């Protein structure tokens, strides 16, 4: 895969916006990646560090509502077709990350 088409698993699972399309507040975690709502430490859910094709490091965050909803949708799509998630109560790495995001989004 070329750098332009590679998407980390969590980014693809959550259907995050393309990093190149994010404005500065969204790319730096000051605003929700989905709706642009300003975030604080209390209201933000960390979505992890991503690097765009140009090498810019982005620290993505979202509001609790959007993070929880996106993670729930992603887990419902992922878990039924993942052998680790269906066979093991602990699930796979991606399943555990999505569960954490769902919990963080519903606090």
Coordinates of C-alpha atoms in Angstrom, one line a residue:
X1 CA 0.0 0.0 0.0
X2 CA 1.1 3.5 -0.7
X3 CA 1.2 6.1 2.2
X4 CA -1.7 7.9 0.6
X5 CA -4.0 4.8 0.9
X6 CA -2.8 3.4 4.2
X7 CA -5.2 3.9 7.1
X8 CA -4.4 2.5 10.6
X9 CA -7.0 0.0 11.8
X10 CA -8.6 2.2 14.4
X11 CA -8.9 5.1 12.0
X12 CA -10.5 2.9 9.4
X13 CA -12.8 1.3 12.0
X14 CA -14.1 4.6 13.3
X15 CA -14.4 6.1 9.9
X16 CA -12.4 9.1 11.0
X17 CA -12.1 12.0 8.5
X18 CA -9.0 12.1 6.3
X19 CA -6.2 13.7 8.1
X20 CA -5.5 16.0 5.2
X21 CA -9.0 17.4 5.4
X22 CA -8.8 18.4 9.1
X23 CA -8.4 22.0 10.1
X24 CA -6.0 22.9 12.9
X25 CA -8.4 22.7 15.9
X26 CA -9.5 19.2 14.8
X27 CA -5.9 18.0 14.0
X28 CA -4.5 19.2 17.3
X29 CA -7.3 17.8 19.4
X30 CA -8.9 21.1 20.4
X31 CA -12.1 20.3 18.6
X32 CA -14.1 17.1 17.9
X33 CA -12.9 15.5 14.7
X34 CA -16.5 14.9 13.6
X35 CA -18.5 18.0 14.5
X36 CA -15.8 20.6 15.3
X37 CA -17.2 21.2 18.9
X38 CA -14.5 22.8 21.1
X39 CA -13.2 20.3 23.6
X40 CA -11.8 20.5 27.1
X41 CA -9.9 17.9 29.1
X42 CA -13.2 16.9 30.8
X43 CA -15.2 16.6 27.6
X44 CA -12.6 15.0 25.2
X45 CA -12.1 11.3 24.3
X46 CA -8.6 10.6 23.0
X47 CA -8.6 8.8 19.7
X48 CA -4.8 8.5 19.5
X49 CA -1.9 9.9 17.5
X50 CA -2.0 9.7 13.8
X51 CA 0.5 10.7 11.1
X52 CA -0.7 12.1 7.8
X53 CA 1.1 11.3 4.5
X54 CA 3.0 14.6 4.7
X55 CA 4.4 13.5 8.1
X56 CA 2.3 15.9 10.2
X57 CA 1.4 14.4 13.6
X58 CA -2.2 14.8 14.6
X59 CA -3.6 14.2 18.1
X60 CA -7.2 13.3 17.4
X61 CA -9.9 13.7 20.0
X62 CA -13.7 13.7 19.9
X63 CA -16.6 14.7 22.0
X64 CA -18.0 11.8 24.2
X65 CA -21.2 11.5 22.2
X66 CA -19.5 11.1 18.8
X67 CA -16.7 8.9 20.1
X68 CA -19.1 6.5 21.8
X69 CA -21.4 6.3 18.8
X70 CA -18.6 5.7 16.3
X71 CA -17.0 3.1 18.5
X72 CA -20.3 1.3 19.0
X73 CA -21.0 1.2 15.2
X74 CA -17.5 0.0 14.6
X75 CA -17.7 -2.8 17.2
X76 CA -21.0 -4.0 15.8
X77 CA -19.4 -4.3 12.4
X78 CA -16.2 -5.7 13.5
X79 CA -17.0 -8.3 16.3
X80 CA -19.2 -10.7 14.3
X81 CA -16.5 -11.3 11.7
X82 CA -13.5 -11.4 14.1
X83 CA -12.5 -14.9 15.3
X84 CA -10.8 -13.6 18.4
X85 CA -13.9 -11.4 19.4
X86 CA -16.3 -14.3 18.8
X87 CA -14.2 -17.0 20.6
X88 CA -12.7 -15.0 23.4
X89 CA -14.5 -12.8 25.9
X90 CA -11.5 -10.5 25.9
X91 CA -11.7 -10.0 22.2
X92 CA -8.9 -8.8 20.0
X93 CA -6.8 -5.6 20.3
X94 CA -9.2 -3.6 18.1
X95 CA -12.2 -4.9 19.9
X96 CA -10.7 -3.9 23.3
X97 CA -9.9 -0.4 22.0
X98 CA -13.5 0.0 20.7
X99 CA -14.9 -1.1 24.0
X100 CA -12.8 1.4 25.9
X101 CA -14.0 4.2 23.5
X102 CA -17.6 3.2 24.1
X103 CA -17.1 3.3 27.9
X104 CA -15.3 6.7 27.7
X105 CA -18.0 8.0 25.4
X106 CA -20.8 7.1 27.8
X107 CA -19.3 8.5 31.0

